[in-house]
């Protein structure tokens, strides 16, 4: 399985990082080795002094598809989740300044938190999902999928032009504003509505 990640999908996050608003979705991949194992802490890698949390709504693909039309995209997932795209911001900035790929800053071991899943039929509208991240019991990120530049079905249509989607693939749909540095002993909890989806400790 593969992790397909979308960058710059919330306007306020684009502003906070002083990036340009893209004309198409920004897509990058993480390998399955980036997945943080269940009940394991997140260890800050020794190559970064500025790792940021980025909470994101996740979509799990449930059938094989290629060139998926947007009006059929809803048939390719039946679960929604929440996770974190950890980013070594200092390393990313260094690589971007040289025009180099920045997978090392996004795809390192443990950089992808995947929480619990909710059946789509238990959510009134996938395009109106409230989600949040608490750091040490304080809300630091708060978003709603209605604010996405590209909604879930649009992302599936776009991504499937380039990559065949396979059962178990996960799409990270982008992060809202409020990303920030994590330090040792931080406690991170993610929520969809008021339902806790994950809880991890930073080491």
PDB file of C-alpha atoms in Angstrom:
ATOM      1  CA  UNK A   1       0.000   0.000   0.000  1.00  0.00           C
ATOM      2  CA  UNK A   2       1.047   3.599  -0.468  1.00  0.00           C
ATOM      3  CA  UNK A   3       0.410   6.877   1.287  1.00  0.00           C
ATOM      4  CA  UNK A   4      -0.580   9.643  -1.110  1.00  0.00           C
ATOM      5  CA  UNK A   5      -0.303  13.067   0.481  1.00  0.00           C
ATOM      6  CA  UNK A   6      -1.805  16.366  -0.621  1.00  0.00           C
ATOM      7  CA  UNK A   7      -0.084  19.634   0.193  1.00  0.00           C
ATOM      8  CA  UNK A   8      -1.449  23.182   0.210  1.00  0.00           C
ATOM      9  CA  UNK A   9      -5.126  22.230   0.311  1.00  0.00           C
ATOM     10  CA  UNK A  10      -6.217  24.824   2.898  1.00  0.00           C
ATOM     11  CA  UNK A  11      -5.836  28.545   2.155  1.00  0.00           C
ATOM     12  CA  UNK A  12      -4.903  29.618   5.686  1.00  0.00           C
ATOM     13  CA  UNK A  13      -2.123  27.013   5.854  1.00  0.00           C
ATOM     14  CA  UNK A  14      -0.761  28.245   2.525  1.00  0.00           C
ATOM     15  CA  UNK A  15      -0.650  31.748   3.994  1.00  0.00           C
ATOM     16  CA  UNK A  16       1.066  30.731   7.231  1.00  0.00           C
ATOM     17  CA  UNK A  17       3.922  29.070   5.313  1.00  0.00           C
ATOM     18  CA  UNK A  18       4.027  31.925   2.779  1.00  0.00           C
ATOM     19  CA  UNK A  19       3.562  29.537  -0.135  1.00  0.00           C
ATOM     20  CA  UNK A  20       1.878  30.251  -3.449  1.00  0.00           C
ATOM     21  CA  UNK A  21      -1.656  28.975  -3.957  1.00  0.00           C
ATOM     22  CA  UNK A  22      -1.313  26.055  -6.415  1.00  0.00           C
ATOM     23  CA  UNK A  23      -3.311  25.727  -9.607  1.00  0.00           C
ATOM     24  CA  UNK A  24      -3.434  21.934  -9.134  1.00  0.00           C
ATOM     25  CA  UNK A  25      -3.178  19.724  -6.049  1.00  0.00           C
ATOM     26  CA  UNK A  26       0.355  19.298  -4.715  1.00  0.00           C
ATOM     27  CA  UNK A  27       1.024  15.557  -4.471  1.00  0.00           C
ATOM     28  CA  UNK A  28       3.810  13.629  -2.768  1.00  0.00           C
ATOM     29  CA  UNK A  29       4.205  10.083  -1.474  1.00  0.00           C
ATOM     30  CA  UNK A  30       5.273   8.438   1.749  1.00  0.00           C
ATOM     31  CA  UNK A  31       6.393   4.803   1.895  1.00  0.00           C
ATOM     32  CA  UNK A  32       4.670   2.330   4.198  1.00  0.00           C
ATOM     33  CA  UNK A  33       7.778   2.465   6.423  1.00  0.00           C
ATOM     34  CA  UNK A  34       6.717   6.018   7.364  1.00  0.00           C
ATOM     35  CA  UNK A  35       3.721   4.656   9.288  1.00  0.00           C
ATOM     36  CA  UNK A  36       4.082   5.068  13.040  1.00  0.00           C
ATOM     37  CA  UNK A  37       3.332   1.700  14.625  1.00  0.00           C
ATOM     38  CA  UNK A  38       0.273   1.529  16.866  1.00  0.00           C
ATOM     39  CA  UNK A  39       0.873   2.426  20.523  1.00  0.00           C
ATOM     40  CA  UNK A  40       4.414   3.571  19.748  1.00  0.00           C
ATOM     41  CA  UNK A  41       5.710   7.071  20.597  1.00  0.00           C
ATOM     42  CA  UNK A  42       6.933   9.399  17.885  1.00  0.00           C
ATOM     43  CA  UNK A  43      10.675   9.869  18.137  1.00  0.00           C
ATOM     44  CA  UNK A  44      12.010  13.210  16.869  1.00  0.00           C
ATOM     45  CA  UNK A  45      14.696  12.292  14.308  1.00  0.00           C
ATOM     46  CA  UNK A  46      18.242  13.394  15.014  1.00  0.00           C
ATOM     47  CA  UNK A  47      18.514  15.169  11.649  1.00  0.00           C
ATOM     48  CA  UNK A  48      15.935  17.837  12.513  1.00  0.00           C
ATOM     49  CA  UNK A  49      15.481  20.477  15.184  1.00  0.00           C
ATOM     50  CA  UNK A  50      12.113  21.685  13.904  1.00  0.00           C
ATOM     51  CA  UNK A  51       9.603  18.867  13.363  1.00  0.00           C
ATOM     52  CA  UNK A  52       6.043  20.124  12.851  1.00  0.00           C
ATOM     53  CA  UNK A  53       2.685  18.421  13.373  1.00  0.00           C
ATOM     54  CA  UNK A  54       0.168  18.576  10.500  1.00  0.00           C
ATOM     55  CA  UNK A  55      -3.187  16.979  11.322  1.00  0.00           C
ATOM     56  CA  UNK A  56      -5.088  15.647   8.292  1.00  0.00           C
ATOM     57  CA  UNK A  57      -8.285  13.830   7.368  1.00  0.00           C
ATOM     58  CA  UNK A  58      -7.489  10.455   5.796  1.00  0.00           C
ATOM     59  CA  UNK A  59      -9.308   8.423   3.147  1.00  0.00           C
ATOM     60  CA  UNK A  60      -8.783   4.670   2.811  1.00  0.00           C
ATOM     61  CA  UNK A  61      -9.221   3.275  -0.705  1.00  0.00           C
ATOM     62  CA  UNK A  62     -11.317   0.091  -0.854  1.00  0.00           C
ATOM     63  CA  UNK A  63     -11.060  -0.949  -4.523  1.00  0.00           C
ATOM     64  CA  UNK A  64      -8.659  -0.732  -7.440  1.00  0.00           C
ATOM     65  CA  UNK A  65      -9.170   2.265  -9.710  1.00  0.00           C
ATOM     66  CA  UNK A  66      -7.549   4.296 -12.478  1.00  0.00           C
ATOM     67  CA  UNK A  67      -8.870   7.424 -14.220  1.00  0.00           C
ATOM     68  CA  UNK A  68     -11.741   7.592 -11.749  1.00  0.00           C
ATOM     69  CA  UNK A  69     -14.488  10.033 -12.668  1.00  0.00           C
ATOM     70  CA  UNK A  70     -15.388  12.393  -9.837  1.00  0.00           C
ATOM     71  CA  UNK A  71     -19.035  11.322  -9.823  1.00  0.00           C
ATOM     72  CA  UNK A  72     -17.960   7.721  -9.110  1.00  0.00           C
ATOM     73  CA  UNK A  73     -15.174   8.565  -6.647  1.00  0.00           C
ATOM     74  CA  UNK A  74     -17.391   7.998  -3.600  1.00  0.00           C
ATOM     75  CA  UNK A  75     -17.538   4.294  -4.482  1.00  0.00           C
ATOM     76  CA  UNK A  76     -13.786   3.945  -3.846  1.00  0.00           C
ATOM     77  CA  UNK A  77     -13.826   4.565  -0.086  1.00  0.00           C
ATOM     78  CA  UNK A  78     -16.087   3.744   2.831  1.00  0.00           C
ATOM     79  CA  UNK A  79     -13.924   4.850   5.768  1.00  0.00           C
ATOM     80  CA  UNK A  80     -12.607   8.216   6.916  1.00  0.00           C
ATOM     81  CA  UNK A  81      -9.772   8.607   9.404  1.00  0.00           C
ATOM     82  CA  UNK A  82      -7.438  11.138  10.966  1.00  0.00           C
ATOM     83  CA  UNK A  83      -3.669  11.264  11.130  1.00  0.00           C
ATOM     84  CA  UNK A  84      -0.551  13.400  11.284  1.00  0.00           C
ATOM     85  CA  UNK A  85       1.893  14.231   8.514  1.00  0.00           C
ATOM     86  CA  UNK A  86       5.037  14.971  10.520  1.00  0.00           C
ATOM     87  CA  UNK A  87       7.384  17.327   8.690  1.00  0.00           C
ATOM     88  CA  UNK A  88      11.024  18.162   9.357  1.00  0.00           C
ATOM     89  CA  UNK A  89      10.466  21.817   8.492  1.00  0.00           C
ATOM     90  CA  UNK A  90      14.107  22.888   8.688  1.00  0.00           C
ATOM     91  CA  UNK A  91      15.212  20.085   6.358  1.00  0.00           C
ATOM     92  CA  UNK A  92      12.292  20.763   4.014  1.00  0.00           C
ATOM     93  CA  UNK A  93      13.204  24.458   3.770  1.00  0.00           C
ATOM     94  CA  UNK A  94      16.821  23.597   3.032  1.00  0.00           C
ATOM     95  CA  UNK A  95      15.890  21.156   0.272  1.00  0.00           C
ATOM     96  CA  UNK A  96      13.264  23.468  -1.253  1.00  0.00           C
ATOM     97  CA  UNK A  97      15.760  26.349  -1.353  1.00  0.00           C
ATOM     98  CA  UNK A  98      17.979  24.210  -3.582  1.00  0.00           C
ATOM     99  CA  UNK A  99      15.112  23.055  -5.771  1.00  0.00           C
ATOM    100  CA  UNK A 100      15.522  19.481  -4.537  1.00  0.00           C
ATOM    101  CA  UNK A 101      12.829  16.905  -3.714  1.00  0.00           C
ATOM    102  CA  UNK A 102      11.835  16.992  -0.041  1.00  0.00           C
ATOM    103  CA  UNK A 103      10.838  13.382   0.681  1.00  0.00           C
ATOM    104  CA  UNK A 104      13.545  13.176   3.357  1.00  0.00           C
ATOM    105  CA  UNK A 105      11.619  15.830   5.308  1.00  0.00           C
ATOM    106  CA  UNK A 106       8.232  14.140   4.917  1.00  0.00           C
ATOM    107  CA  UNK A 107       8.708  10.422   4.391  1.00  0.00           C
ATOM    108  CA  UNK A 108      11.104   9.397   7.145  1.00  0.00           C
ATOM    109  CA  UNK A 109      10.324   6.488   9.476  1.00  0.00           C
ATOM    110  CA  UNK A 110       7.422   7.296  11.801  1.00  0.00           C
ATOM    111  CA  UNK A 111       6.391  10.436   9.910  1.00  0.00           C
ATOM    112  CA  UNK A 112       2.842   9.210   9.228  1.00  0.00           C
ATOM    113  CA  UNK A 113       0.374   8.752  12.079  1.00  0.00           C
ATOM    114  CA  UNK A 114      -2.735   6.792  11.128  1.00  0.00           C
ATOM    115  CA  UNK A 115      -5.492   6.831  13.716  1.00  0.00           C
ATOM    116  CA  UNK A 116      -8.809   5.026  13.946  1.00  0.00           C
ATOM    117  CA  UNK A 117     -11.396   4.855  11.165  1.00  0.00           C
ATOM    118  CA  UNK A 118     -15.050   5.862  10.975  1.00  0.00           C
ATOM    119  CA  UNK A 119     -17.462   4.348   8.414  1.00  0.00           C
ATOM    120  CA  UNK A 120     -18.554   6.995   5.920  1.00  0.00           C
ATOM    121  CA  UNK A 121     -22.194   6.144   6.585  1.00  0.00           C
ATOM    122  CA  UNK A 122     -21.744   7.372  10.171  1.00  0.00           C
ATOM    123  CA  UNK A 123     -20.768  10.839   8.917  1.00  0.00           C
ATOM    124  CA  UNK A 124     -23.516  13.150   7.664  1.00  0.00           C
ATOM    125  CA  UNK A 125     -21.317  14.741   4.977  1.00  0.00           C
ATOM    126  CA  UNK A 126     -17.655  14.028   4.136  1.00  0.00           C
ATOM    127  CA  UNK A 127     -17.391  17.596   2.848  1.00  0.00           C
ATOM    128  CA  UNK A 128     -18.332  19.024   6.251  1.00  0.00           C
ATOM    129  CA  UNK A 129     -16.185  17.203   8.807  1.00  0.00           C
ATOM    130  CA  UNK A 130     -14.897  19.097  11.844  1.00  0.00           C
ATOM    131  CA  UNK A 131     -11.500  17.898  13.026  1.00  0.00           C
ATOM    132  CA  UNK A 132      -8.862  19.112  15.453  1.00  0.00           C
ATOM    133  CA  UNK A 133      -5.523  18.424  17.090  1.00  0.00           C
ATOM    134  CA  UNK A 134      -4.774  18.982  20.756  1.00  0.00           C
ATOM    135  CA  UNK A 135      -1.216  19.414  21.996  1.00  0.00           C
ATOM    136  CA  UNK A 136      -0.983  18.970  25.751  1.00  0.00           C
ATOM    137  CA  UNK A 137      -4.780  19.365  25.981  1.00  0.00           C
ATOM    138  CA  UNK A 138      -4.801  22.678  24.083  1.00  0.00           C
ATOM    139  CA  UNK A 139      -6.335  22.881  20.597  1.00  0.00           C
ATOM    140  CA  UNK A 140      -3.579  23.908  18.166  1.00  0.00           C
ATOM    141  CA  UNK A 141      -5.205  22.973  14.853  1.00  0.00           C
ATOM    142  CA  UNK A 142      -8.858  23.115  13.971  1.00  0.00           C
ATOM    143  CA  UNK A 143     -10.263  22.488  10.503  1.00  0.00           C
ATOM    144  CA  UNK A 144     -13.248  21.512   8.437  1.00  0.00           C
ATOM    145  CA  UNK A 145     -13.188  19.586   5.164  1.00  0.00           C
ATOM    146  CA  UNK A 146     -15.559  22.212   3.716  1.00  0.00           C
ATOM    147  CA  UNK A 147     -12.517  24.510   3.583  1.00  0.00           C
ATOM    148  CA  UNK A 148     -10.508  22.226   1.301  1.00  0.00           C
ATOM    149  CA  UNK A 149      -9.504  23.749  -2.024  1.00  0.00           C
ATOM    150  CA  UNK A 150     -10.032  20.293  -3.540  1.00  0.00           C
ATOM    151  CA  UNK A 151     -12.614  18.048  -1.911  1.00  0.00           C
ATOM    152  CA  UNK A 152     -12.119  14.319  -1.338  1.00  0.00           C
ATOM    153  CA  UNK A 153     -13.810  13.137  -4.541  1.00  0.00           C
ATOM    154  CA  UNK A 154     -11.906  15.715  -6.587  1.00  0.00           C
ATOM    155  CA  UNK A 155      -8.630  14.489  -5.079  1.00  0.00           C
ATOM    156  CA  UNK A 156      -9.437  10.881  -5.953  1.00  0.00           C
ATOM    157  CA  UNK A 157     -10.212  11.887  -9.527  1.00  0.00           C
ATOM    158  CA  UNK A 158      -6.982  13.900  -9.805  1.00  0.00           C
ATOM    159  CA  UNK A 159      -4.637  11.416  -8.120  1.00  0.00           C
ATOM    160  CA  UNK A 160      -5.991   8.451 -10.102  1.00  0.00           C
ATOM    161  CA  UNK A 161      -4.867  10.108 -13.342  1.00  0.00           C
ATOM    162  CA  UNK A 162      -1.277   9.532 -12.264  1.00  0.00           C
ATOM    163  CA  UNK A 163      -1.354   6.567  -9.859  1.00  0.00           C
ATOM    164  CA  UNK A 164      -3.473   3.453  -9.917  1.00  0.00           C
ATOM    165  CA  UNK A 165      -5.270   3.400  -6.572  1.00  0.00           C
ATOM    166  CA  UNK A 166      -5.175   0.036  -4.833  1.00  0.00           C
ATOM    167  CA  UNK A 167      -7.020  -1.478  -1.892  1.00  0.00           C
ATOM    168  CA  UNK A 168      -5.549  -0.154   1.360  1.00  0.00           C
ATOM    169  CA  UNK A 169      -3.959   2.960  -0.131  1.00  0.00           C
ATOM    170  CA  UNK A 170      -4.456   6.008   2.077  1.00  0.00           C
ATOM    171  CA  UNK A 171      -4.851   9.608   0.970  1.00  0.00           C
ATOM    172  CA  UNK A 172      -3.737  12.356   3.367  1.00  0.00           C
ATOM    173  CA  UNK A 173      -5.951  15.251   2.292  1.00  0.00           C
ATOM    174  CA  UNK A 174      -3.961  18.253   3.549  1.00  0.00           C
ATOM    175  CA  UNK A 175      -3.649  20.223   6.767  1.00  0.00           C
ATOM    176  CA  UNK A 176      -5.338  23.402   8.017  1.00  0.00           C
ATOM    177  CA  UNK A 177      -3.528  26.327   9.629  1.00  0.00           C
ATOM    178  CA  UNK A 178      -1.897  25.984  13.025  1.00  0.00           C
ATOM    179  CA  UNK A 179       1.014  23.668  12.275  1.00  0.00           C
ATOM    180  CA  UNK A 180       3.788  23.925  14.827  1.00  0.00           C
ATOM    181  CA  UNK A 181       6.873  22.424  16.391  1.00  0.00           C
ATOM    182  CA  UNK A 182       6.737  19.366  18.620  1.00  0.00           C
ATOM    183  CA  UNK A 183       9.130  18.741  21.488  1.00  0.00           C
ATOM    184  CA  UNK A 184       9.861  15.787  23.741  1.00  0.00           C
ATOM    185  CA  UNK A 185       7.014  14.817  26.093  1.00  0.00           C
ATOM    186  CA  UNK A 186       4.325  16.564  24.041  1.00  0.00           C
ATOM    187  CA  UNK A 187       1.019  14.683  24.031  1.00  0.00           C
ATOM    188  CA  UNK A 188      -0.898  14.852  20.744  1.00  0.00           C
ATOM    189  CA  UNK A 189      -4.550  13.876  20.405  1.00  0.00           C
ATOM    190  CA  UNK A 190      -6.605  14.026  17.235  1.00  0.00           C
ATOM    191  CA  UNK A 191     -10.388  14.357  17.005  1.00  0.00           C
ATOM    192  CA  UNK A 192     -13.093  14.083  14.370  1.00  0.00           C
ATOM    193  CA  UNK A 193     -15.997  16.044  15.798  1.00  0.00           C
ATOM    194  CA  UNK A 194     -15.678  15.035  19.493  1.00  0.00           C
ATOM    195  CA  UNK A 195     -14.426  11.497  18.835  1.00  0.00           C
ATOM    196  CA  UNK A 196     -10.795  10.807  19.733  1.00  0.00           C
ATOM    197  CA  UNK A 197      -9.055   9.209  16.753  1.00  0.00           C
ATOM    198  CA  UNK A 198      -5.482   8.892  18.040  1.00  0.00           C
ATOM    199  CA  UNK A 199      -3.275   9.748  20.989  1.00  0.00           C
ATOM    200  CA  UNK A 200       0.528   9.726  20.828  1.00  0.00           C
ATOM    201  CA  UNK A 201       3.480  10.892  22.855  1.00  0.00           C
ATOM    202  CA  UNK A 202       6.543  12.641  21.445  1.00  0.00           C
ATOM    203  CA  UNK A 203       9.975  11.439  22.551  1.00  0.00           C
TER     204      UNK A 203
END
